[in-house]
Short mmCIF file of C-alpha atoms and ligand atoms in Angstrom, two decimals:
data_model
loop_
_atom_site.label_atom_id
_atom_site.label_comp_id
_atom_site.label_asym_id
_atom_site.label_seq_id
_atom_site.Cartn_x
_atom_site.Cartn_y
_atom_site.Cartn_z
CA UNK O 117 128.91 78.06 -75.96
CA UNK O 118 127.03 74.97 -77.58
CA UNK O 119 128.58 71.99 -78.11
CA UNK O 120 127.70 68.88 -80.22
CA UNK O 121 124.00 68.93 -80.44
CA UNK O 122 122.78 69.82 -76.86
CA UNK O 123 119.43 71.49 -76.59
CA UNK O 124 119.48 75.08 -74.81
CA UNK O 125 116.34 76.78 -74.20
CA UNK O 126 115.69 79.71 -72.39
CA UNK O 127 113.17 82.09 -70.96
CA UNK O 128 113.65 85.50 -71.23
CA UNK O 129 110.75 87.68 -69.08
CA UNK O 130 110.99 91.23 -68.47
CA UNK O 131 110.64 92.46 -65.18
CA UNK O 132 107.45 93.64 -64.61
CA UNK O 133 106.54 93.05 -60.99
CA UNK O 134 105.54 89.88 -60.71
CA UNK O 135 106.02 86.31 -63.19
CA UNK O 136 102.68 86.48 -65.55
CA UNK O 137 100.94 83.08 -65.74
CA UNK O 138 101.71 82.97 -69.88
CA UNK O 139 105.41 83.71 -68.79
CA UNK O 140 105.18 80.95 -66.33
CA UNK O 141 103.54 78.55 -68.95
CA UNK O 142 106.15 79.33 -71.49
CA UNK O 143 109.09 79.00 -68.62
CA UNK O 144 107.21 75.12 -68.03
CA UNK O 145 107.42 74.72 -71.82
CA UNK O 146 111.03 75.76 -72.27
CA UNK O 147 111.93 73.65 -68.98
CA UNK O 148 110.20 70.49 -69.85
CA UNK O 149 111.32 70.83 -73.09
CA UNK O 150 115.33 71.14 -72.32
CA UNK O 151 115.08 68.59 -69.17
CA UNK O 152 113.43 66.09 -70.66
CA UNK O 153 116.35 65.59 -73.57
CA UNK O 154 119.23 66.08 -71.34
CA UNK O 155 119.66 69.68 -72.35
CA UNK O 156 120.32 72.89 -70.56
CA UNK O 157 117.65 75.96 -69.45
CA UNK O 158 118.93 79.18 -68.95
CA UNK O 159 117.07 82.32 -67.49
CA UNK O 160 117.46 85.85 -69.23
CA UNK O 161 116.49 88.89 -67.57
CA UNK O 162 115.55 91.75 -70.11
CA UNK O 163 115.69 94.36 -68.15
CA UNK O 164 116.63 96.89 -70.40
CA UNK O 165 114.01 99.22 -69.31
CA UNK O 166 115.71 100.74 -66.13
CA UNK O 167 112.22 102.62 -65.18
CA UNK O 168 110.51 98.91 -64.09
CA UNK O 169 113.72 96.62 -63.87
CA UNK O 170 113.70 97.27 -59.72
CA UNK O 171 115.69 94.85 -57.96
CA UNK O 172 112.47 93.70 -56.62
CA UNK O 173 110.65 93.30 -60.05
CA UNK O 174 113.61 91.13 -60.94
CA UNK O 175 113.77 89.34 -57.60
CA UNK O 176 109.47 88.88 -58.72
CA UNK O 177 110.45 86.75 -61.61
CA UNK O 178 113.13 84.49 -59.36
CA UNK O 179 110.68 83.94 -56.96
CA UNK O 180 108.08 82.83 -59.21
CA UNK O 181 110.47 80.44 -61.33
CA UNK O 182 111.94 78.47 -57.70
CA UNK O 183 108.33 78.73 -56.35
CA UNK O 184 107.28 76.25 -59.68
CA UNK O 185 110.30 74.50 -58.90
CA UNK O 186 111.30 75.47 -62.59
CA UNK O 187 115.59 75.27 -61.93
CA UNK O 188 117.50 76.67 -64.99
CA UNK O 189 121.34 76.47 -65.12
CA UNK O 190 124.30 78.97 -63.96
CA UNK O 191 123.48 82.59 -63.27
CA UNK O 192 121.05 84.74 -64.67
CA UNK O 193 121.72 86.80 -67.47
CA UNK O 194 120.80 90.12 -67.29
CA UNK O 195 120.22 91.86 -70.70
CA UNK O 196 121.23 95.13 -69.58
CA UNK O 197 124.79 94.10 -68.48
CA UNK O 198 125.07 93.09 -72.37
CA UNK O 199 124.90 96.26 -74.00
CA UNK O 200 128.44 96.74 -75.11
CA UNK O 201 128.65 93.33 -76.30
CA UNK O 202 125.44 94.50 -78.43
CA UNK O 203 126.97 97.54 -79.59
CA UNK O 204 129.99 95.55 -80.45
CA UNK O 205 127.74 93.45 -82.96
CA UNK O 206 126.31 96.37 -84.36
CA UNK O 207 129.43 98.00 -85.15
CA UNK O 208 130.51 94.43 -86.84
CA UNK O 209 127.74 94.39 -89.18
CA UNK O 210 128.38 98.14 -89.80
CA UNK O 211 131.82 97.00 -91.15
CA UNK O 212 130.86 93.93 -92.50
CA UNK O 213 128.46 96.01 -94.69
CA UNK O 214 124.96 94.58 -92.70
CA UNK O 215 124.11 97.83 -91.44
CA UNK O 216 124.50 101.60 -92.48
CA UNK O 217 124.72 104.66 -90.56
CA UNK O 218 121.95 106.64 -90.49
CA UNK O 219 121.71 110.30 -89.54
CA UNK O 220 117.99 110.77 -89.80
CA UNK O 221 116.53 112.62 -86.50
CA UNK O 222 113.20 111.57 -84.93
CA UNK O 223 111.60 114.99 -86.03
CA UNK O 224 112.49 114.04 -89.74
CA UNK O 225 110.98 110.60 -89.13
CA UNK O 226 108.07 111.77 -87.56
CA UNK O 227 107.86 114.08 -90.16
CA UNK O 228 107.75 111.68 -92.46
CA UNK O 229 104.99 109.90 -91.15
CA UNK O 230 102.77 112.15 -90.72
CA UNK O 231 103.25 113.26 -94.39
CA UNK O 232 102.84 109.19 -95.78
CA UNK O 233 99.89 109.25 -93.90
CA UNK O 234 98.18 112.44 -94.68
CA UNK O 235 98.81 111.33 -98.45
CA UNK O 236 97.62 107.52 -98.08
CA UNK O 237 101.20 105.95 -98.68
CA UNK O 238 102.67 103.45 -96.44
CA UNK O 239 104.35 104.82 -93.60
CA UNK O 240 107.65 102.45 -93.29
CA UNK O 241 110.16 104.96 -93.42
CA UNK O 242 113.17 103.68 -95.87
CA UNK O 243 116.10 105.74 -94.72
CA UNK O 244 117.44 108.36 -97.40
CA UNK O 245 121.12 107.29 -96.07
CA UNK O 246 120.78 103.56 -96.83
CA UNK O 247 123.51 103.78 -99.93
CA UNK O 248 125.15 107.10 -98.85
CA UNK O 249 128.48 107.07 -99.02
CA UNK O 250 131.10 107.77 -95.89
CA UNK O 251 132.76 110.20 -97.26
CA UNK O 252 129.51 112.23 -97.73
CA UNK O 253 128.43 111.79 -94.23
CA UNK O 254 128.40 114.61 -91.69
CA UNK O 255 129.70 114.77 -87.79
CA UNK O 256 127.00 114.46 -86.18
CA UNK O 257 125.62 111.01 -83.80
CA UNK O 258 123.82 108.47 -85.92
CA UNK O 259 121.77 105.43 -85.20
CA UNK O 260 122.91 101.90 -86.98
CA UNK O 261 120.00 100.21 -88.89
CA UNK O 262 120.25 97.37 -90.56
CA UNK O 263 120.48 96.83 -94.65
CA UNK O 264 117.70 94.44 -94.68
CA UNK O 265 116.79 92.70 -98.07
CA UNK O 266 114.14 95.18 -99.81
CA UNK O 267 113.04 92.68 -101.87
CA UNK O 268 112.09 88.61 -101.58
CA UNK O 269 110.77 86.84 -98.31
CA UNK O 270 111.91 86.18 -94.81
CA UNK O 271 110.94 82.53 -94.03
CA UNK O 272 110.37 81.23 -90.21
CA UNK O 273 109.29 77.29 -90.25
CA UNK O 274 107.81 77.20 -86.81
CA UNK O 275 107.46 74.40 -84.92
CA UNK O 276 103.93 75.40 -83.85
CA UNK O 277 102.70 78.05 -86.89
CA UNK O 278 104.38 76.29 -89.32
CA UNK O 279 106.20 78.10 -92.53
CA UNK O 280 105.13 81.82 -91.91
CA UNK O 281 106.33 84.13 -94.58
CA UNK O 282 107.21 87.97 -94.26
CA UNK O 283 107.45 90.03 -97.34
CA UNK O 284 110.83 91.80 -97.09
CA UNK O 285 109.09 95.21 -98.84
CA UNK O 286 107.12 95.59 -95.97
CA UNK O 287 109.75 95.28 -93.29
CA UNK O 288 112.37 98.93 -92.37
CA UNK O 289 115.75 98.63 -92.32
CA UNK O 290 115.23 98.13 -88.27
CA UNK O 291 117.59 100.30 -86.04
CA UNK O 292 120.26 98.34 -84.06
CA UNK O 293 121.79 100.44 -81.94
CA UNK O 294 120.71 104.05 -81.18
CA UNK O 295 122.44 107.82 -81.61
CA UNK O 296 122.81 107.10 -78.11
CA UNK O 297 124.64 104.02 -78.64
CA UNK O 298 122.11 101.73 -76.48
CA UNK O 299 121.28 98.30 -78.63
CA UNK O 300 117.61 97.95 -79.75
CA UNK O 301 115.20 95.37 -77.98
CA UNK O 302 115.42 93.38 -81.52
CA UNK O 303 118.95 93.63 -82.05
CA UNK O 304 119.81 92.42 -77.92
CA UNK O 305 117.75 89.33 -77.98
CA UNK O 306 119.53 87.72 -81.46
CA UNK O 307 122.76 88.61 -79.59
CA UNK O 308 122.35 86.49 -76.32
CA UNK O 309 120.18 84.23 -77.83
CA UNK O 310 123.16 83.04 -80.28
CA UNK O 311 125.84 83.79 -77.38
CA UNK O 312 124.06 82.19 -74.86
CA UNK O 313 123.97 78.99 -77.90
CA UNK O 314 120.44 78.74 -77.87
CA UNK O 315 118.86 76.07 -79.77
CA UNK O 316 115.04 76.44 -79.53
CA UNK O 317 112.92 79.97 -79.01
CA UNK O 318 109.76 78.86 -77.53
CA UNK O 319 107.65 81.84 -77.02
CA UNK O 320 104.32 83.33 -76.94
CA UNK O 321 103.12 83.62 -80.50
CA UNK O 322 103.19 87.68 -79.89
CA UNK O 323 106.29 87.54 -81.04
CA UNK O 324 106.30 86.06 -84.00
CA UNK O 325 106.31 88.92 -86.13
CA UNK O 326 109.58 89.48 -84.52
CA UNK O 327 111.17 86.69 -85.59
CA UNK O 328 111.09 87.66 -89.08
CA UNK O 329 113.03 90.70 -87.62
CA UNK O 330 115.51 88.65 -85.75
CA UNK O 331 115.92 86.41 -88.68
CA UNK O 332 117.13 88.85 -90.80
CA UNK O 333 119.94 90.10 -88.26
CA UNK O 334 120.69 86.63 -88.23
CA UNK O 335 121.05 85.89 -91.61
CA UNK O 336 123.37 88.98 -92.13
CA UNK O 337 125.62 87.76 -88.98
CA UNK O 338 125.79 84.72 -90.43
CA UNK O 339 124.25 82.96 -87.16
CA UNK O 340 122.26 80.06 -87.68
CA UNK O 341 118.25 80.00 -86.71
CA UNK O 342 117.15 78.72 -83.74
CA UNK O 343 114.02 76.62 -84.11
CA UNK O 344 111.28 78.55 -83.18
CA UNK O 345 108.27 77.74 -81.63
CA UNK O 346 105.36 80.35 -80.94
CA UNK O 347 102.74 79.07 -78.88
CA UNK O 348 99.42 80.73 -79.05
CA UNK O 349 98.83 82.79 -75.65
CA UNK O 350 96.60 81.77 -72.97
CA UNK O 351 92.78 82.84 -72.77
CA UNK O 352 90.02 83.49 -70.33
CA UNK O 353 87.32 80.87 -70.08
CA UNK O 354 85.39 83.23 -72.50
CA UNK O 355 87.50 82.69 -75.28
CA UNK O 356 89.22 86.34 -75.01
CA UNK O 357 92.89 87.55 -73.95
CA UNK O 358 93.63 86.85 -70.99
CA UNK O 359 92.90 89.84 -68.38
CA UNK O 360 92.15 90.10 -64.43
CA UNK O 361 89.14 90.18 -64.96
CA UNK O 362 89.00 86.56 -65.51
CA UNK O 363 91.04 85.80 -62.16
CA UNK O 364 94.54 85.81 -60.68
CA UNK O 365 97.35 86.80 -63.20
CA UNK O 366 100.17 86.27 -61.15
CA UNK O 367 101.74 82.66 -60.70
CA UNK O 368 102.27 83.56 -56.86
CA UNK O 369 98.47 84.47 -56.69
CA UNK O 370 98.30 80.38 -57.23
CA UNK O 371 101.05 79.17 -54.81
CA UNK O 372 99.21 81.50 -52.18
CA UNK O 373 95.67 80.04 -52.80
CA UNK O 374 97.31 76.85 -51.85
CA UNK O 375 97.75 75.25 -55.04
CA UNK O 376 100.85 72.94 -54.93
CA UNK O 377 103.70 73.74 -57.19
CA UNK O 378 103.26 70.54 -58.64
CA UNK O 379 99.74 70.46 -59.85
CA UNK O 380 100.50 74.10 -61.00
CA UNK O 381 103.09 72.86 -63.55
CA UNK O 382 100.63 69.75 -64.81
CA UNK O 383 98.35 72.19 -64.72
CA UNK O 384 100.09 74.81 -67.24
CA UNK O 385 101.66 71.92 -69.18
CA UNK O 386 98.23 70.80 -70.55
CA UNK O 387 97.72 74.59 -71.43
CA UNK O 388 98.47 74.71 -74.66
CA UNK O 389 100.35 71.10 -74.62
CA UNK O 390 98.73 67.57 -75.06
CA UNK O 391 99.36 63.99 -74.81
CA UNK O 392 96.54 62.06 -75.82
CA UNK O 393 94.20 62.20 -73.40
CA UNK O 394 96.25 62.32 -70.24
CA UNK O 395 95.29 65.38 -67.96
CA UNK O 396 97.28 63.86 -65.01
CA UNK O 397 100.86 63.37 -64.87
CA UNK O 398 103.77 63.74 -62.80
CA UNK O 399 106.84 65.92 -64.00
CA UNK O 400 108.67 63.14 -65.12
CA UNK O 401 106.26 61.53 -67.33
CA UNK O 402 105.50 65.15 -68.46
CA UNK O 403 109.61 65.68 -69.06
CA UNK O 404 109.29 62.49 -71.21
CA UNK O 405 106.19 62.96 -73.18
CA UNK O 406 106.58 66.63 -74.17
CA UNK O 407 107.32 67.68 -77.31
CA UNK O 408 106.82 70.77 -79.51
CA UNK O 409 104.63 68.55 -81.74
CA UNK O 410 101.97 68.31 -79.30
CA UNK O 411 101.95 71.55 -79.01
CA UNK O 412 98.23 73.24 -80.45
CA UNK O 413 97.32 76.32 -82.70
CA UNK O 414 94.40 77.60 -80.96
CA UNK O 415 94.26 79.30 -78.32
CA UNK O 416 94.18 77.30 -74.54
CA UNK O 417 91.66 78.66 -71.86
CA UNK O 418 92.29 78.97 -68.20
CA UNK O 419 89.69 76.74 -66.33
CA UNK O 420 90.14 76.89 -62.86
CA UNK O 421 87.71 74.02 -61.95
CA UNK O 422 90.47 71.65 -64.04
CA UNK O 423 92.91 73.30 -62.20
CA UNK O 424 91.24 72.16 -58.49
CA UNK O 425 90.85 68.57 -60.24
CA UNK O 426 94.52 68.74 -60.84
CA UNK O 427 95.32 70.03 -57.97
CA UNK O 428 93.49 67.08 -56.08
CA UNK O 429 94.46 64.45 -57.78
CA UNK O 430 98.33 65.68 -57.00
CA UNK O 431 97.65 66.36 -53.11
CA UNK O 432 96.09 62.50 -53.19
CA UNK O 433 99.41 61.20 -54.47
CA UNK O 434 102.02 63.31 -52.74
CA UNK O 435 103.57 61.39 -49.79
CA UNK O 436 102.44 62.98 -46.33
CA UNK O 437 105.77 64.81 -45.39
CA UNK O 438 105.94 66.35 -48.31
CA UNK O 439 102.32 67.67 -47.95
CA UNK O 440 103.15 69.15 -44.80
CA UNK O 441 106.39 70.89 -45.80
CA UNK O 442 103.97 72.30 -48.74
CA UNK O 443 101.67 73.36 -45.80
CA UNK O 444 104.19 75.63 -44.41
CA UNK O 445 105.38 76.97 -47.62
CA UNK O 446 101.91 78.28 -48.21
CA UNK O 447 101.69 79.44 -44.91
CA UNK O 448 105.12 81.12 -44.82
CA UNK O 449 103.83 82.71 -48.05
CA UNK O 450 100.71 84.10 -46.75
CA UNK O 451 101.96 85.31 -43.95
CA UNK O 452 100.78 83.13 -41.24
CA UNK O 453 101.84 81.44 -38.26
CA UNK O 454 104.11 78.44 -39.08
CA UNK O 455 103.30 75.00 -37.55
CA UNK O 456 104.94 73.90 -34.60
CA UNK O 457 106.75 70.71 -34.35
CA UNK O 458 103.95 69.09 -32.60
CA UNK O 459 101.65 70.29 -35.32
CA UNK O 460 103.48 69.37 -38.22
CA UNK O 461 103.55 65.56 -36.44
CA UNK O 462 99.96 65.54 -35.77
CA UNK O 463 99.17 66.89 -39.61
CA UNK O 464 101.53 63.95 -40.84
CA UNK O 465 99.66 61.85 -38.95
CA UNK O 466 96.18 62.99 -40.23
CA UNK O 467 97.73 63.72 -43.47
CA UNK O 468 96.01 59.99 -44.91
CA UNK O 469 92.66 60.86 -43.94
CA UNK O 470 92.70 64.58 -45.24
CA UNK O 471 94.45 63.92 -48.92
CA UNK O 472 92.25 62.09 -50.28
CA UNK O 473 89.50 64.74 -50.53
CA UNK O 474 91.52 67.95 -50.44
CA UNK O 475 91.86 70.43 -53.56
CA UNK O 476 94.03 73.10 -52.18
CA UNK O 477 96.75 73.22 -49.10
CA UNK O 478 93.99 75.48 -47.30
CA UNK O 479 91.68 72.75 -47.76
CA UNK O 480 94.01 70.48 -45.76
CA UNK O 481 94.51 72.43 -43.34
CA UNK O 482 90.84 73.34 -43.21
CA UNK O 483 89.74 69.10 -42.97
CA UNK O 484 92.99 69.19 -40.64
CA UNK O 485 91.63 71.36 -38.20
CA UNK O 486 91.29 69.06 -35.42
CA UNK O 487 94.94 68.06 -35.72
CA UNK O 488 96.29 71.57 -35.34
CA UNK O 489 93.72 72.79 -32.51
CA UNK O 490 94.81 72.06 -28.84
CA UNK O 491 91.97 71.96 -25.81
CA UNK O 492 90.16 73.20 -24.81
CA UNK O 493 88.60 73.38 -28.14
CA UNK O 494 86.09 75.97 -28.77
CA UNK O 495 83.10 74.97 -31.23
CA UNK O 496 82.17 77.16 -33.97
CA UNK O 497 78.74 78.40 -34.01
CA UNK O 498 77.98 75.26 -36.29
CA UNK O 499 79.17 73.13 -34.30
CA UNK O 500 78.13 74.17 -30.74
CA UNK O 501 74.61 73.65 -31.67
CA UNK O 502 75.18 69.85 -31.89
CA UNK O 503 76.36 70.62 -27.72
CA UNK O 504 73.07 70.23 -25.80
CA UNK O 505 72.14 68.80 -22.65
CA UNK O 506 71.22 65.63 -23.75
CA UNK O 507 74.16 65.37 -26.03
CA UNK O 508 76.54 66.31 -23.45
CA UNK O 509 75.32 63.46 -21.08
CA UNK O 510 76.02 60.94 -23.95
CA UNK O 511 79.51 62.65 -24.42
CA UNK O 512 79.84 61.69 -20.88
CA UNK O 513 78.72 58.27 -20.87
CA UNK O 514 81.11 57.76 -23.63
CA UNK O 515 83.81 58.88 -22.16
CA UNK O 516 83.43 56.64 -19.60
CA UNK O 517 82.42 53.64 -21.78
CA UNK O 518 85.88 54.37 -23.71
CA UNK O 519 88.00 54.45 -21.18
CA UNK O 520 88.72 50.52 -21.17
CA UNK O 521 87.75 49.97 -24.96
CA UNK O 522 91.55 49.00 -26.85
CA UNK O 523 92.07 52.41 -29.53
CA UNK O 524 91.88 50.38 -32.83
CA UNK O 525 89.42 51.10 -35.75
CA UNK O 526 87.29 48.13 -35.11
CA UNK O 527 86.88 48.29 -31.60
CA UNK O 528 85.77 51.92 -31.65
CA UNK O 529 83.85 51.20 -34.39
CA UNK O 530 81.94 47.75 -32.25
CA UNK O 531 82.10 50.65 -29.19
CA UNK O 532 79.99 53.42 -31.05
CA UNK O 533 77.27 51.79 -32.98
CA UNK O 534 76.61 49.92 -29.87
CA UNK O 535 76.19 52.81 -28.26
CA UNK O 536 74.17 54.39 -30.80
CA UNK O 537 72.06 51.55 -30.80
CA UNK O 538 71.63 51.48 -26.89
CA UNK O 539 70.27 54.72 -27.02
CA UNK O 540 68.02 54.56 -30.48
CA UNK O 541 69.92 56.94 -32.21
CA UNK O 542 71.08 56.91 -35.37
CA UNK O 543 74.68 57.06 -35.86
CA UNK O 544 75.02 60.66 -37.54
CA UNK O 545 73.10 61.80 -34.33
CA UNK O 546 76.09 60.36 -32.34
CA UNK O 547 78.61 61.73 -34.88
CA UNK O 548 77.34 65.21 -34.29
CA UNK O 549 78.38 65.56 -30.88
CA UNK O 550 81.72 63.73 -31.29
CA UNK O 551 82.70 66.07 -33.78
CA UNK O 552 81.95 69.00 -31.93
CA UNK O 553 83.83 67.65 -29.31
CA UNK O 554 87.04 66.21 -31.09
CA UNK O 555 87.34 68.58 -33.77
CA UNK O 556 85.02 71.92 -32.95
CA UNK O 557 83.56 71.80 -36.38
CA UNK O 558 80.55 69.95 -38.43
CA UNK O 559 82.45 68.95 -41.26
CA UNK O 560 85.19 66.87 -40.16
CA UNK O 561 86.85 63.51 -41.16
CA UNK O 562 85.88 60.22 -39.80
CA UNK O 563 84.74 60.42 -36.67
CA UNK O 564 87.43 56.75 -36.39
CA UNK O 565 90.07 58.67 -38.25
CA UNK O 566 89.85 61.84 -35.92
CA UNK O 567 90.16 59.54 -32.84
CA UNK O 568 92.95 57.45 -34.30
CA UNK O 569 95.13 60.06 -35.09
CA UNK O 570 94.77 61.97 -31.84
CA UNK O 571 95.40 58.52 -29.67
CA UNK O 572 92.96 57.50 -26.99
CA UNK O 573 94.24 60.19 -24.07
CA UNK O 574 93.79 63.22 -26.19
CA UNK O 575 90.78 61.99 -27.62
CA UNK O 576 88.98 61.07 -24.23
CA UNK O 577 90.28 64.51 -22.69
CA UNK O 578 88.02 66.21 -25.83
CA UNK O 579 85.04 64.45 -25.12
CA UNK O 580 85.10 65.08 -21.02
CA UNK O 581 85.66 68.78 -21.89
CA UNK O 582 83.33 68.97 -23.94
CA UNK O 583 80.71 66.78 -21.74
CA UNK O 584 81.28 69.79 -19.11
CA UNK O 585 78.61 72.49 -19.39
N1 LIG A 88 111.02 89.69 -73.00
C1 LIG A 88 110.01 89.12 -73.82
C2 LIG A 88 108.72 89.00 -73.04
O1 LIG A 88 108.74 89.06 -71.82
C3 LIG A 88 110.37 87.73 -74.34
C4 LIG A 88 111.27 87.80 -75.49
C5 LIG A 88 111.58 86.45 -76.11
O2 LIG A 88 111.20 85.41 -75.55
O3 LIG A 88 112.23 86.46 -77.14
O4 LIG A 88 107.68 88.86 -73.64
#
């Protein structure tokens, strides 16, 4: 229960196999939202769908919400568990007069409906047992719908929409709990919502006609209205819904093209969010600058080129050991190889020549290559055409002109170019070799920076390998 005037948000997904990119958004929302005013964010499983809510479609949404690093407080609710405690509420409105029985069977419904619509008349079907007495009713199950106003408005001021208004003649009498006795979807979020004493509902804007819905059973309980806040969903660059077609759906597609969890949440916070102008931030100036005002009515698009600008801009700024423990979460999650010890040191050392540049965690471990390789290295094909005779010599001569030289930027700098210049070359056409040598690739960092980080023994032993035909 609430006390005072705490803030308690929540996220509520349904298990459907993996956390949805819009679910993960609104998660960010609801989590920047209740951590940046001292408040509490709770996690709601509604799995009241047995068919998909699989242990693992459940353990889908966990594993997306602690890979964004989005924490929320005590256990997970799970909807299901709820249901008598959602019966319980639908038998108090019953009593308190909220809610009727009503003994209509689907075939009547149907039947209904397909007769309003064969005439032209609207098809909401107003239940004939609405004002039926009990002592007229017979022995047979019922469901429990509500006694909804039939005439007026239902009013939702949304923090995002603004004051939407529902006419109450066009809403049913809803059903709250079925002739089975299991609680309806509409009926089962108003209940742990006000239970679980939260504050603020901010949602996908798909539910908004809902919320008229779930006003009304809370008007008759006598609960008060959250605040609600329906944010527009997310679309593809094209302007339409969101689909696969315009990329990866799932938030773990992200973490396992290597974008940090970090950049992912700055990324998703300016979908749909703004602050001024800023497109970088860190979590806590995002925790302190979000609000629900800044939050905009159209639609945001996904733009994945933003999302490598984000991306880069965090690697640059996260401190080296933290980059590398992010390097073997990604590889962990794809399934590769872990780094060794000696790796990880050697990629902490790099780790200020490679950030600057890098996009993605692959990307550092791509530039990184020469840390993580041990001789003898093998060239790729790129690379082993920069190994001829002649360069080889050089290689040689180098390794022997190095020997003596003391392993600081500026001396291997004075070393090379005079080198370079000795023989007429340019110094690219000296670079070539080297990086063949040092790193096996083309592209590779400094040719200073590789031999820095790998020390002068390591670096020499390169070069004389690869000096031998
Ligand atoms: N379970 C709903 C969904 O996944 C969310 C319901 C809500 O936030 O009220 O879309």
């Amino acid at each position: 229960m609430v006390s005072g005037s705490e803030i308690v948000t929540r996220i509520a997904p349904s298990p459907t196999g993996y956390m949805h990119i819009g679910t993960a958004r609104t998660a960010l929302f609801n989590w920047l939202f209740a951590r940046g005013r001292g408040g509490r964010f709770l996690l709601r499983v509604e799995d009241t769908d047995r068919a998909r809510s699989t242990p693992e479609a459940t353990e889908a949404i966990f594993a997306g919400m602690r890979w964004l690093g989005l924490d929320w407080d005590g256990e997970a609710v799970s909807q299901f568990d709820r249901a008598p405690r959602h019966a319980e509420v639908a038998r108090e409105m019953l009593a308190g007069g909220h809610a009727y029985k009503c003994f209509s069977t689907q075939e009547e419904i149907q039947a209904f409906r397909d007769a309003a619509k064969a005439e032209g008349r609207s098809t909401l079907f107003l239940s004939p047992w609405r004002d039926v007495p009990e002592a007229e009713h017979p022995d047979v199950p019922f469901a429990i719908r509500l006694k909804a106003p039939r005439d007026g408005e239902t009013v939702i001021e949304d923090a995002v929409q603004g004051r939407v208004t529902f006419r109450n003649d066009q809403l049913d009498d809803m059903v709250l709990l079925r002739s089975d006795g299991t609680p309806t979807y509409m009926l089962a979020v108003v209940v742990d919502d006000h239970d679980m004493g939260v504050t603020h509902v901010i949602r996908g804007d798909d539910h908004l006609s809902n919320a008229a819905r779930q006003a009304q059973i809370l008007h008759a309980m006598g609960w008060p209205l959250p605040v609600y806040a329906h944010i527009p969903l997310i679309h593809g660059p094209d302007g339409k819904k969101l689909s696969k077609r315009h990329g990866a759906l799932g938030v773990m597609e992200y973490a396992a093209m290597g974008y940090p969890a970090a950049a992912m949440r700055n990324y998703l916070a300016r979908l749909g969010w703004s602050h001024g102008d800023d497109e970088l931030f860190t979590d806590a100036e995002a925790r302190e600058w979000f609000d629900l005002s800044g939050i905009g009515r159209a639609p945001a698009r996904l733009d994945l080129k933003k999302l490598d600008h984000v991306s880069g801009w965090h690697i640059g700024r996260t401190e080296d050991a933290a980059l590398v423990a992010a390097v073997q979460e990604f590889l962990g999650l794809t399934g590769a190889d872990p780094l060794t010890e000696a790796q990880e040191k050697r990629l902490e050392t790099a780790m200020y020549c490679l950030k600057e540049r890098a996009k993605t965690l692959p990307d550092l471990l791509e530039k990184g290559h020469f840390a993580l390789v041990s001789r003898p290295i093998a060239p790729d094909a790129k690379a082993a055409e920069a190994l001829t005779d002649v360069s080889r010599g050089i290689l040689s001569e180098l390794t022997a002109q190095l020997q003596n030289v003391s392993w600081t930027r500026d001396a291997l700098e004075g070393s090379l170019t005079a080198a370079a210049e000795a023989r007429g070359l340019k110094f690219g056409q000296l670079a070539a070799p080297l990086r063949a040598a040092l790193a096996g690739r083309a592209a590779t960092p400094s040719v200073y920076d590789m031999m820095l980080v790998l020390g002068a023994e390591e670096s020499l032993a390169r070069l004389e390998d690869a000096a031998r035909p």
